XYZ file of C-alpha atoms in Angstrom:
787
model
C 49.912 -28.654 15.855
C 51.361 -30.532 11.989
C 51.112 -26.874 10.617
C 53.373 -25.365 13.371
C 56.057 -28.507 12.716
C 55.978 -27.672 9.242
C 55.997 -23.723 9.647
C 59.476 -24.130 12.268
C 60.991 -25.990 8.989
C 59.736 -23.750 6.207
C 60.713 -21.017 8.347
C 64.677 -22.410 9.335
C 65.344 -23.261 5.309
C 64.025 -20.067 4.098
C 66.339 -17.629 7.335
C 69.512 -19.632 6.262
C 68.234 -18.546 2.000
C 67.605 -15.019 3.100
C 70.804 -14.359 6.017
C 72.659 -11.515 4.235
C 69.699 -9.468 3.604
C 68.807 -10.330 7.391
C 72.533 -8.917 8.391
C 72.502 -6.336 5.823
C 69.470 -4.301 7.349
C 71.054 -4.532 10.900
C 74.180 -3.174 9.718
C 72.314 -0.004 8.153
C 71.027 0.836 11.866
C 68.064 2.675 10.154
C 65.897 4.653 12.021
C 62.987 2.793 11.545
C 64.692 0.079 13.528
C 65.921 2.920 16.167
C 62.946 2.780 19.443
C 64.416 5.771 20.688
C 63.539 7.656 17.611
C 59.957 9.231 17.323
C 57.394 7.600 15.534
C 57.197 10.294 12.757
C 60.757 9.697 12.022
C 60.369 6.016 11.984
C 57.956 6.078 9.633
C 59.586 9.039 7.104
C 62.938 6.788 7.443
C 60.647 3.417 6.419
C 58.687 4.613 3.622
C 61.499 6.368 1.800
C 63.438 2.820 1.826
C 59.745 0.950 0.348
C 58.962 0.602 -3.410
C 55.592 1.023 -4.659
C 55.130 -2.704 -4.430
C 56.310 -2.747 -0.514
C 53.761 -0.227 0.018
C 51.240 -2.485 -1.401
C 52.207 -6.067 0.604
C 50.950 -3.453 3.512
C 47.573 -3.313 2.877
C 47.250 -7.412 2.390
C 46.159 -9.969 4.743
C 45.859 -13.322 4.440
C 44.078 -16.257 6.764
C 46.607 -17.739 9.229
C 48.447 -21.252 7.659
C 46.074 -22.919 10.365
C 43.068 -21.897 9.350
C 43.321 -22.141 5.847
C 44.698 -25.763 5.937
C 41.248 -26.802 8.134
C 39.212 -25.042 5.765
C 40.381 -26.655 2.604
C 39.555 -29.648 4.321
C 36.201 -28.418 4.658
C 34.818 -26.423 1.645
C 35.113 -26.849 -2.135
C 35.717 -23.768 -4.243
C 32.183 -23.615 -5.019
C 31.487 -23.015 -1.889
C 34.084 -20.806 -0.838
C 32.528 -17.640 -2.292
C 29.548 -17.461 0.248
C 31.640 -18.718 3.172
C 31.896 -15.780 5.927
C 33.888 -18.020 8.275
C 36.279 -19.892 6.817
C 38.663 -19.585 3.942
C 41.682 -20.483 1.647
C 43.429 -19.430 -1.394
C 42.644 -22.256 -4.678
C 46.122 -22.769 -6.356
C 48.369 -21.716 -3.267
C 49.453 -24.002 -0.285
C 50.200 -23.241 2.826
C 54.308 -23.542 2.060
C 53.235 -20.774 -0.546
C 51.559 -18.221 2.014
C 54.587 -18.427 4.064
C 57.174 -17.988 1.233
C 55.486 -14.343 0.339
C 55.431 -13.709 4.019
C 59.496 -13.958 4.267
C 59.363 -12.044 0.565
C 57.502 -9.437 2.687
C 54.392 -9.735 0.608
C 51.809 -10.240 3.338
C 51.127 -7.240 5.880
C 48.405 -8.893 8.165
C 46.947 -11.996 9.222
C 43.855 -12.627 10.626
C 42.241 -16.198 12.272
C 45.609 -16.767 14.084
C 44.601 -18.558 17.450
C 47.483 -20.092 18.800
C 50.825 -17.657 20.304
C 52.957 -20.642 18.803
C 51.608 -19.644 15.488
C 51.885 -16.306 15.707
C 55.262 -16.434 16.418
C 56.076 -18.592 13.856
C 54.600 -16.326 11.421
C 56.308 -13.619 12.929
C 59.422 -15.357 12.515
C 58.914 -15.595 8.778
C 58.277 -12.027 8.807
C 61.532 -11.159 10.269
C 63.420 -13.252 7.529
C 61.755 -9.892 5.008
C 64.099 -7.364 3.549
C 62.872 -4.892 5.623
C 61.760 -7.212 8.891
C 58.489 -5.442 9.096
C 56.286 -7.290 11.537
C 52.912 -8.938 11.071
C 49.585 -6.690 12.137
C 47.953 -9.906 13.924
C 43.901 -9.633 13.536
C 41.396 -11.147 15.614
C 37.664 -11.476 16.226
C 37.913 -10.566 19.987
C 34.004 -9.749 19.763
C 33.740 -10.161 23.781
C 36.484 -11.717 25.034
C 39.050 -13.442 22.604
C 36.395 -16.367 21.967
C 38.494 -18.163 19.053
C 41.283 -18.774 20.852
C 40.852 -21.942 23.726
C 40.895 -21.049 27.390
C 40.322 -17.166 27.247
C 38.033 -15.501 29.183
C 34.445 -15.178 27.620
C 32.419 -12.757 28.810
C 28.646 -11.796 27.644
C 27.937 -10.871 23.761
C 27.321 -7.473 23.053
C 23.763 -7.276 23.377
C 23.861 -8.678 26.935
C 26.509 -6.387 27.853
C 24.310 -3.324 26.895
C 21.625 -5.092 28.991
C 24.001 -4.352 32.288
C 23.821 -0.154 31.152
C 26.898 -0.324 32.852
C 29.817 1.242 30.553
C 32.654 1.016 33.255
C 32.291 -2.515 33.423
C 32.420 -3.405 29.856
C 35.408 -0.827 29.226
C 37.228 -2.435 32.141
C 35.969 -6.082 30.159
C 37.788 -4.658 27.050
C 41.246 -3.802 29.136
C 41.238 -7.119 30.185
C 40.798 -8.697 26.549
C 43.648 -6.731 25.145
C 45.661 -8.297 27.911
C 44.948 -12.128 26.717
C 44.895 -10.733 22.812
C 48.459 -9.771 23.293
C 49.753 -12.422 25.627
C 48.830 -14.693 22.610
C 50.321 -13.160 19.546
C 47.271 -10.469 18.292
C 47.440 -7.287 17.875
C 43.624 -5.673 16.140
C 40.462 -6.878 17.442
C 37.720 -6.774 14.799
C 34.949 -4.938 17.641
C 32.968 -2.891 18.016
C 30.105 -3.673 15.995
C 28.115 -0.522 16.815
C 25.636 -0.921 13.881
C 22.306 0.108 15.380
C 20.079 -2.699 15.382
C 16.665 -1.732 13.737
C 15.177 -5.401 12.968
C 15.685 -7.953 14.949
C 15.518 -10.969 12.707
C 18.956 -9.905 11.637
C 21.007 -12.961 12.805
C 24.017 -10.323 14.239
C 21.547 -8.984 16.549
C 23.536 -10.461 19.260
C 26.685 -8.541 18.448
C 24.811 -5.544 18.877
C 24.484 -3.110 21.622
C 20.907 -2.856 20.428
C 18.462 -0.321 19.197
C 19.610 2.988 20.757
C 22.152 5.472 18.848
C 23.490 6.473 22.553
C 23.380 3.155 24.090
C 25.483 1.764 21.239
C 27.446 4.747 20.690
C 28.433 4.497 24.718
C 29.032 0.405 24.885
C 30.656 1.475 21.693
C 33.433 3.980 23.558
C 33.837 1.648 26.251
C 34.810 -1.354 24.472
C 37.260 0.975 22.011
C 38.815 3.007 25.329
C 39.112 -0.581 27.053
C 40.476 -2.024 24.089
C 42.742 1.052 22.669
C 43.347 2.684 26.203
C 44.589 6.296 24.922
C 46.093 5.428 21.562
C 47.159 1.808 22.091
C 50.693 2.430 22.580
C 52.906 -0.059 24.277
C 52.340 -3.649 24.582
C 48.662 -3.868 26.852
C 46.979 -2.159 23.998
C 45.586 -3.449 20.968
C 43.880 -1.880 17.803
C 39.844 -1.555 17.978
C 37.886 -1.767 14.928
C 34.622 0.256 14.580
C 31.824 -2.225 11.907
C 30.604 -2.359 9.958
C 29.878 1.219 8.403
C 26.977 1.719 7.826
C 23.084 0.189 8.445
C 23.352 -3.365 7.427
C 21.362 -3.509 10.367
C 18.541 -2.482 8.852
C 18.332 -4.468 5.309
C 15.310 -4.912 3.323
C 14.178 -8.619 4.403
C 16.048 -9.041 7.562
C 19.132 -10.748 5.891
C 22.535 -10.433 6.533
C 24.324 -8.025 3.302
C 20.732 -7.596 1.528
C 20.677 -4.314 0.570
C 19.589 -1.310 2.859
C 17.040 1.481 1.557
C 16.954 4.400 4.077
C 17.129 7.685 3.455
C 20.140 10.175 4.185
C 18.150 11.833 7.467
C 17.374 8.468 8.625
C 21.514 7.133 8.211
C 22.847 10.711 10.105
C 20.455 10.381 12.898
C 20.174 6.964 13.661
C 22.963 4.809 12.507
C 25.638 7.081 12.204
C 25.975 8.807 15.825
C 27.935 5.755 17.564
C 30.290 6.582 14.258
C 30.615 9.845 14.858
C 31.509 9.357 18.567
C 34.084 6.259 18.306
C 36.151 9.153 15.903
C 35.826 12.162 18.254
C 35.714 10.767 21.771
C 37.799 7.580 21.561
C 40.106 7.756 18.537
C 38.961 4.528 16.899
C 42.010 3.561 14.986
C 40.032 1.324 12.657
C 36.894 0.623 10.715
C 35.582 -1.737 8.679
C 33.151 -1.552 5.653
C 29.738 -2.808 5.354
C 28.796 -5.891 3.248
C 25.374 -4.438 2.174
C 25.005 -1.191 -0.109
C 22.879 1.584 0.890
C 20.586 3.751 -1.782
C 22.211 1.766 -4.545
C 25.926 2.353 -3.181
C 27.854 -0.490 -2.271
C 29.819 0.363 1.182
C 33.025 -0.567 0.041
C 33.251 1.680 -2.210
C 31.338 4.484 -1.163
C 33.736 7.677 -0.811
C 31.066 10.207 0.321
C 31.103 7.992 3.913
C 34.487 6.515 3.884
C 36.579 9.642 2.718
C 34.201 12.508 2.959
C 31.995 12.381 5.963
C 34.843 10.335 7.869
C 38.100 11.673 7.233
C 37.464 15.218 5.663
C 34.386 16.094 8.135
C 35.063 13.704 11.056
C 38.959 13.684 11.351
C 38.976 9.716 10.998
C 42.508 9.284 11.930
C 43.341 5.423 11.346
C 42.512 3.315 8.459
C 39.937 1.102 6.824
C 39.565 -2.254 6.226
C 37.312 -4.514 4.335
C 35.301 -6.783 5.704
C 35.472 -10.606 4.245
C 36.295 -10.960 0.272
C 33.793 -7.738 -0.102
C 36.150 -5.957 -2.628
C 36.140 -8.916 -4.898
C 31.621 -8.761 -4.188
C 31.632 -4.825 -5.839
C 31.464 -7.316 -8.611
C 30.666 -10.466 -8.788
C 27.540 -9.487 -5.958
C 27.000 -5.985 -6.586
C 27.451 -5.720 -10.279
C 28.846 -2.738 -10.592
C 32.261 -3.091 -11.763
C 33.669 -5.456 -14.274
C 35.776 -7.394 -12.659
C 37.739 -7.922 -9.531
C 40.380 -5.263 -10.557
C 38.309 -2.905 -11.365
C 36.463 -3.207 -7.616
C 39.940 -2.837 -6.217
C 40.051 0.381 -8.641
C 36.911 2.076 -6.934
C 37.065 1.431 -3.376
C 40.668 2.239 -2.810
C 39.879 5.327 -4.551
C 36.988 5.537 -2.065
C 39.125 5.262 0.756
C 39.726 1.619 1.663
C 43.485 0.711 3.028
C 43.539 -3.202 3.707
C 42.137 -6.133 1.945
C 40.521 -8.601 3.924
C 42.164 -11.315 2.592
C 43.825 -13.046 -0.240
C 45.855 -12.658 -3.335
C 45.177 -10.922 -6.418
C 44.748 -7.188 -4.583
C 48.461 -6.585 -4.513
C 48.309 -7.263 -8.178
C 46.120 -4.850 -9.140
C 46.410 -2.082 -7.021
C 49.985 -1.539 -8.395
C 49.278 -2.162 -12.254
C 46.098 0.195 -11.111
C 49.045 2.599 -9.971
C 51.327 2.227 -12.717
C 48.132 2.959 -15.208
C 47.761 5.937 -13.590
C 44.011 4.991 -12.159
C 44.871 5.462 -8.572
C 47.198 7.558 -7.263
C 50.346 6.850 -5.729
C 49.151 9.623 -2.488
C 46.704 6.596 -1.713
C 48.757 3.616 -1.051
C 51.000 5.736 0.549
C 48.182 6.616 3.206
C 47.112 3.672 3.613
C 50.938 1.946 4.196
C 51.971 4.697 6.578
C 48.664 4.278 8.460
C 49.287 0.551 9.048
C 52.990 0.911 9.286
C 51.981 3.456 12.714
C 49.527 1.098 14.078
C 52.676 -1.261 14.072
C 54.664 1.020 15.623
C 52.827 2.186 18.303
C 51.908 -1.601 19.080
C 55.910 -1.633 19.729
C 55.694 -4.833 17.029
C 59.142 -3.306 15.715
C 60.772 -4.209 19.053
C 59.427 -7.022 19.584
C 56.998 -8.828 17.543
C 57.102 -12.412 19.543
C 54.882 -13.389 23.287
C 55.922 -15.790 25.767
C 54.027 -18.929 24.917
C 54.289 -19.829 28.446
C 52.862 -15.978 29.800
C 49.630 -16.641 27.599
C 48.436 -19.619 29.763
C 49.031 -17.302 32.664
C 47.034 -14.512 31.103
C 43.802 -15.969 29.997
C 41.415 -16.391 32.112
C 42.752 -15.065 35.019
C 40.516 -14.544 38.484
C 40.403 -10.664 38.147
C 38.972 -10.985 34.414
C 36.749 -14.331 35.605
C 35.263 -11.386 38.013
C 34.270 -9.246 35.300
C 32.832 -11.904 33.170
C 30.691 -13.127 36.249
C 29.838 -9.517 37.130
C 29.036 -8.629 33.558
C 26.501 -11.588 33.800
C 25.009 -10.963 37.163
C 24.069 -7.377 35.205
C 22.789 -8.265 32.508
C 20.343 -10.628 33.020
C 16.507 -8.906 32.875
C 13.652 -10.498 34.791
C 11.086 -9.948 32.034
C 7.554 -11.325 33.749
C 7.383 -12.772 37.433
C 3.429 -12.172 38.253
C 3.308 -14.062 41.840
C 6.628 -13.226 42.959
C 7.303 -17.326 42.272
C 11.148 -16.052 42.420
C 13.277 -15.716 43.640
C 12.634 -19.425 44.610
C 12.451 -20.108 48.794
C 14.422 -22.393 50.560
C 13.040 -25.936 48.567
C 12.882 -28.109 51.893
C 14.026 -31.323 49.821
C 11.874 -30.052 47.105
C 12.547 -31.415 43.381
C 13.348 -29.061 40.057
C 13.509 -30.794 37.178
C 15.808 -28.848 34.145
C 14.897 -29.294 30.081
C 15.723 -27.183 26.902
C 17.885 -27.153 24.424
C 20.445 -24.508 25.850
C 20.044 -26.315 28.927
C 23.919 -27.649 29.084
C 25.983 -26.816 26.397
C 27.771 -24.080 25.931
C 25.394 -22.264 23.732
C 25.268 -19.339 26.669
C 28.760 -18.371 25.056
C 27.208 -16.897 22.014
C 28.538 -16.260 18.427
C 32.604 -15.889 17.865
C 33.495 -18.170 19.886
C 35.359 -21.945 19.601
C 34.953 -24.659 22.126
C 36.140 -24.031 25.277
C 37.532 -26.022 27.981
C 34.661 -27.755 29.971
C 35.952 -26.580 33.420
C 36.063 -22.907 31.955
C 32.303 -23.141 31.438
C 29.374 -23.089 33.912
C 26.138 -24.528 32.412
C 22.795 -24.028 33.503
C 22.181 -27.248 34.584
C 25.458 -26.806 36.957
C 25.115 -23.601 38.208
C 21.385 -24.568 38.851
C 22.012 -27.976 40.542
C 24.683 -26.405 42.734
C 22.942 -23.546 44.274
C 19.819 -25.503 44.191
C 21.442 -27.835 46.434
C 22.359 -25.243 48.624
C 19.212 -24.297 48.959
C 17.690 -27.474 49.615
C 16.668 -28.868 46.502
C 16.824 -32.024 44.515
C 17.989 -30.713 40.940
C 17.429 -33.689 37.826
C 17.963 -33.210 34.543
C 16.531 -34.366 30.828
C 18.462 -34.143 27.563
C 15.287 -33.450 25.766
C 16.712 -32.673 22.691
C 20.750 -30.966 22.933
C 19.715 -28.062 19.710
C 16.374 -26.811 19.388
C 16.263 -28.727 16.172
C 16.925 -32.355 17.800
C 13.619 -31.914 20.034
C 11.724 -35.081 19.180
C 8.100 -36.194 19.812
C 9.400 -39.562 22.096
C 11.748 -36.518 23.764
C 9.068 -34.302 24.767
C 6.812 -37.525 26.236
C 9.796 -38.662 28.527
C 10.572 -34.847 29.626
C 6.842 -34.295 30.450
C 6.804 -37.785 32.610
C 9.630 -36.348 34.388
C 8.018 -33.209 34.918
C 5.178 -34.396 36.300
C 7.254 -35.767 39.137
C 8.914 -32.937 39.941
C 7.751 -29.843 41.901
C 9.359 -26.804 39.476
C 10.295 -27.045 35.887
C 13.122 -24.763 34.595
C 12.870 -24.583 30.933
C 16.353 -23.180 29.290
C 14.853 -22.512 25.912
C 15.915 -20.234 23.237
C 18.457 -19.797 20.320
C 22.028 -21.185 19.471
C 24.752 -18.586 17.555
C 27.387 -20.994 18.780
C 30.186 -20.197 15.685
C 31.521 -23.958 15.312
C 28.392 -25.740 15.783
C 27.395 -24.286 12.061
C 24.696 -26.812 10.831
C 22.464 -26.204 13.692
C 22.423 -22.433 14.742
C 19.335 -20.989 14.415
C 20.657 -17.118 14.845
C 24.210 -15.374 14.179
C 26.243 -13.960 11.358
C 24.486 -15.278 8.130
C 21.640 -17.041 10.021
C 18.635 -14.796 10.120
C 15.427 -15.527 11.153
C 11.944 -15.120 9.431
C 10.355 -15.017 12.833
C 10.871 -14.278 16.186
C 9.117 -17.405 17.495
C 11.261 -20.043 19.202
C 12.470 -22.508 16.723
C 11.947 -25.958 16.246
C 9.675 -27.819 18.908
C 10.437 -25.730 21.651
C 7.076 -24.628 22.238
C 5.153 -27.704 21.521
C 7.454 -29.117 24.710
C 7.251 -25.784 27.126
C 2.949 -26.169 26.197
C 3.045 -30.117 27.149
C 4.638 -28.769 30.085
C 2.468 -25.950 30.952
C -0.544 -28.240 30.733
C 0.694 -30.273 34.000
C -0.108 -27.015 36.043
C 2.876 -26.711 38.145
C 5.056 -24.017 38.136
C 7.182 -23.207 35.063
C 10.048 -21.085 35.112
C 11.840 -20.014 31.368
C 15.142 -18.785 31.251
C 16.106 -17.745 27.578
C 19.424 -17.844 26.275
C 19.189 -16.436 22.992
C 21.442 -13.314 21.419
C 18.273 -12.934 19.332
C 15.025 -11.264 21.177
C 12.273 -14.273 21.819
C 8.617 -13.153 20.853
C 6.118 -15.566 22.718
C 3.382 -13.294 24.184
C 1.276 -16.692 24.928
C 4.162 -18.460 26.912
C 5.365 -15.531 28.653
C 1.598 -15.004 29.864
C 1.412 -19.165 30.697
C 4.596 -19.202 32.410
C 5.123 -18.356 36.342
C 8.340 -16.318 35.647
C 10.473 -15.729 32.732
C 14.009 -14.896 32.678
C 16.021 -13.765 29.747
C 20.134 -14.460 30.368
C 20.882 -13.609 26.979
C 24.381 -15.230 25.701
C 26.201 -14.179 29.161
C 29.205 -16.365 28.595
C 30.912 -18.507 30.914
C 29.554 -17.576 34.074
C 25.559 -17.600 32.930
C 24.974 -20.857 34.783
C 25.965 -18.928 38.123
C 24.657 -16.098 37.310
C 21.034 -17.159 36.412
C 21.436 -19.856 39.352
C 22.048 -16.982 41.655
C 19.072 -14.878 40.561
C 16.496 -17.889 40.574
C 17.572 -18.483 44.254
C 18.216 -14.939 45.557
C 21.144 -14.573 46.363
C 21.139 -11.412 43.799
C 18.338 -9.113 42.306
C 17.893 -9.179 38.627
C 18.603 -5.388 37.154
C 19.088 -5.642 34.009
C 17.410 -3.535 31.283
C 16.415 -4.390 27.519
C 18.720 -2.647 25.316
C 15.766 -3.471 22.466
C 12.710 -3.187 22.299
C 10.485 -7.223 21.721
C 7.741 -6.859 19.537
C 4.646 -9.432 19.819
C 5.483 -10.902 16.281
C 7.224 -10.141 13.034
C 4.274 -8.345 11.814
C 4.974 -5.319 13.884
C 8.288 -4.900 12.675
C 10.144 -2.042 12.428
C 9.437 -1.439 16.387
C 11.350 0.545 17.929
C 11.104 2.844 20.726
C 12.062 5.811 19.468
C 9.507 6.270 16.660
C 8.180 8.910 15.016
C 5.380 10.627 15.888
C 2.722 9.405 12.936
C 4.094 5.404 13.695
C 1.171 4.516 15.758
C -1.739 7.159 14.398
C -3.867 4.113 13.415
C -3.804 0.318 14.795
C -3.517 -3.175 13.719
C -6.562 -5.199 12.560
C -5.663 -8.313 15.070
C -3.281 -7.717 17.516
C -2.444 -4.338 19.540
C 0.338 -1.780 18.637
C 2.066 -1.914 21.997
C 5.208 -4.246 22.295
C 5.308 -7.073 24.282
C 8.038 -5.503 26.364
C 9.633 -1.946 25.826
C 13.138 -1.142 25.590
C 15.039 0.224 28.648
C 12.806 -2.673 30.373
C 13.255 -5.089 33.230
C 12.054 -6.125 36.661
C 13.313 -6.529 39.998
C 12.531 -8.512 43.671
C 12.154 -5.064 45.475
C 10.316 -1.772 44.712
C 12.073 1.766 43.292
C 10.357 5.226 43.625
C 11.306 7.631 41.365
C 10.534 11.815 41.745
C 9.644 14.104 39.008
C 12.882 15.456 37.628
C 14.709 18.750 38.582
C 16.589 20.541 36.150
C 19.507 22.870 37.368
C 17.977 26.096 35.220
C 15.334 25.836 32.371
C 17.157 27.806 29.931
C 20.033 26.283 27.740
C 21.997 29.161 26.207
C 25.323 27.833 24.543
C 27.220 25.042 22.885
C 29.538 24.420 26.063
C 26.824 24.723 28.507
C 25.567 21.916 30.376
C 22.366 21.281 32.552
C 22.339 18.877 35.672
C 18.624 16.205 36.193
C 18.241 15.679 39.320
C 15.980 13.001 40.372
C 15.500 11.048 44.011
C 15.267 7.434 43.727
C 13.852 5.163 46.436
C 13.948 1.684 47.441
C 10.666 0.685 48.675
C 10.686 -3.133 48.924
C 12.033 -5.420 51.469
C 15.388 -5.992 49.942
C 18.814 -4.277 48.190
C 18.678 -3.905 44.838
C 20.211 -2.000 42.051
C 17.701 0.699 39.392
C 18.737 2.280 36.140
C 17.926 5.504 35.701
C 17.418 6.605 32.431
C 17.277 10.187 31.033
C 15.309 10.509 27.589
C 14.543 13.805 25.663
C 11.734 15.173 23.332
C 12.701 17.895 21.163
C 8.663 19.253 20.947
C 9.013 21.166 17.631
C 11.530 21.143 15.071
C 12.092 21.599 11.404
C 12.089 17.976 10.343
C 9.988 15.092 12.588
C 12.141 13.701 15.715
C 11.677 11.030 17.386
C 8.774 11.450 20.180
C 11.854 10.216 22.632
C 15.188 9.612 22.535
C 17.950 8.156 25.105
C 20.407 10.985 26.311
C 21.639 9.647 29.649
C 21.658 6.730 32.127
C 23.128 5.973 35.579
C 23.196 2.987 38.031
C 22.102 3.309 41.847
C 22.609 0.645 44.459
C 20.008 1.101 47.304
C 19.164 -0.674 50.416
C 16.137 -1.107 51.643
C 14.208 1.764 52.462
C 17.130 3.807 51.439
C 16.666 6.850 49.117
C 19.476 8.562 46.740
C 19.731 11.433 44.495
C 20.661 10.307 41.232
C 22.262 13.353 38.776
C 22.771 13.498 34.925
C 23.525 15.928 32.671
C 22.253 17.224 29.348
C 24.554 18.917 26.979
C 24.276 20.530 23.496
C 24.740 17.072 21.977
C 21.925 15.622 23.513
C 19.645 17.918 22.052
C 21.285 18.008 18.531
C 19.795 17.572 15.267
C 20.854 17.952 11.666
C 18.993 20.191 9.907
C 18.129 21.267 6.413
C 22.056 21.431 5.529
C 22.572 18.685 7.495
C 24.583 21.325 9.957
C 24.575 19.823 13.634
C 22.301 22.332 15.560
C 20.259 22.554 18.129
C 17.260 24.571 17.340
C 14.881 26.982 19.475
C 12.511 26.234 21.610
C 11.276 23.716 24.307
C 12.544 20.775 24.827
C 10.746 17.544 27.188
C 12.843 15.961 29.345
C 11.516 12.288 30.710
C 12.871 10.358 33.746
C 12.216 6.772 34.897
C 13.107 3.101 34.928
C 11.949 2.297 31.286
C 11.251 4.352 28.203
C 7.238 2.939 28.354
C 5.355 6.245 28.722
C 3.102 5.621 31.794
C 6.521 4.930 33.608
C 8.107 8.613 32.890
C 7.781 12.027 34.742
C 8.461 15.027 33.022
C 9.485 18.306 33.099
C 10.737 20.512 30.202
C 13.905 23.464 28.942
C 13.777 25.994 26.355
C 16.664 27.174 23.927
C 16.091 30.323 23.299
C 18.563 30.749 20.194
C 19.661 28.533 17.227
C 23.286 26.802 18.047
C 25.818 25.348 15.822
C 27.610 22.465 17.015
C 29.347 21.103 13.639
C 28.999 23.011 10.092
C 28.516 20.366 6.934
C 31.457 21.916 4.870
């Protein structure tokens, strides 16, 4: 904590030197400092007191001082440009940043990961002439994971596999409480990119390949974090990202160009953003690294301003992604220098720069040169200040450090994280029903694999957590296995996939030969602190969907023994190993299910819990099948591949259970849809035809049978979990609205076209499992005009 100590000294010295300024602000009884005044009046008063420079400084964000000093020790200035995880400012020291803060020249910080530092930075800001508090942002993607001792929930792809919006929303609410207790106010989540290429390392940050599911999970996360309008001390500002389509780059690499049609942008990638604005009142949006059809996201006025603000009425502010305004010049080469890049970006609608110096200097110069209108600065500043007022930061920017420890990792938060993990795990194969494992009666289970006994289960955007807060696979299986009469042995055959050697494979095979059952814990590693050994995650993309390193060599040697082998995947990215799935006794996909992954997995293996997770993406057989998604266009599979099937390894929405379910044909409340406010109910009887309790996910798909532009063969438009005892039947009802049927016409009006629509229900997107009916729309319905 050397930096914290130095901050305290700097703070004390600067407080003494600025005492007269601080007193003068207090004596004015300014309206903006009056908590009883309306936010609008407070904003008007504060803005009237601010110079151009003051307003621009609110648009500036810097990394925290502890982070900055650590980054200086790990990166050279040459490495700095390509690094999206660590940051510092050549020529500026931590004392310089502290001084800028006391002068009111910084509006926001990120990567501040302790309440102590958050408080010290706010103390510095309180010495500034206008006493404007800092907005502190953090990548709290699935829990406040960069803070040690936080509750680590399953990663977003894992949350999507639950198909349980309410559970995810509650996790967001709990995350907001932990953030505020630790001095953070703004979460750079949710990532509502719609996945189209699973090679992308950030697959685990997404909610999968379907716009409707992504939209629902995004809304659940936003409303959990922000509540209604993020007013008060128990909510935070959410940030929808990344605008737009970075999940479909031309080569699967992060930040590479995306080249898709305007129609695809509107039909696939934009629906979650539209809903985030219209249904969840998202208050911040982050632009994307990538270009789309030649236009870098950080200078796309048609997207940021014309569409999001003018057409859809986005009321919040934009923030750049890491250094991406400068990259308009140095990466994209469409601006001659950083200053011109700032001009292009701010004029397009950008409101805050992440992160560092010179941005403020250039904005001020560009306003004075008439190249940026002052109204752009006024708008940006006012929105950022509005967030600070609504969050209550002017009343109390500080946090109680002791309370942070009380709020982090509370029992109720742990329970939600565990329940998410339980519902996220997908049983992919179980051909001979080896699972659930029967009572052991002294049998031996052998566990090995690179993800068996470490924190890779936590996923990306997480720092190492206290060991006592994490249940690894080995710990969970050992505990519950012992309770069920098994002896459990573990061997470290390589703590990461890149460390599995032939010698370790031989030892592991020998140990497996002595056991009755082997559990192979395989997969990939997105753990952020372990950058050199990562195999997926941000900026670690994949050229294959196969297991990395010598994992298949390890698996095949043990499978060759002819004994039962259960494969447990730990990965935020899908694994495509058809031969392994064919040979294994069972395959359990646990994704990155957080702090309680080991417990939830063991509960499923030993039958304490029935698996009910569903795939939020299609798992292809190989990269050769890409792009492979369930909501493809009608002509996608007219012809065949030369050597491989044209069907996926597993379809979207798929997941097995230890029981069986029977679905009736869908029944609709009426056949004719007659107006934009109309609703049609779809009912399905679901019966548990097996011998044990289970949960099933009823899924509703719709196809527009004849349309003015080609439409997908099916689109998810509803889902609901249902819990059933053995032999029990329940009726599940889902609702169709005009939005469920709508598309964009030739002028990009959002409309429902006349004609018939096929309604499909089942427990996955697989055609042969879906039962059908139809409805009709007699007259075109206009929901939203393009202008």
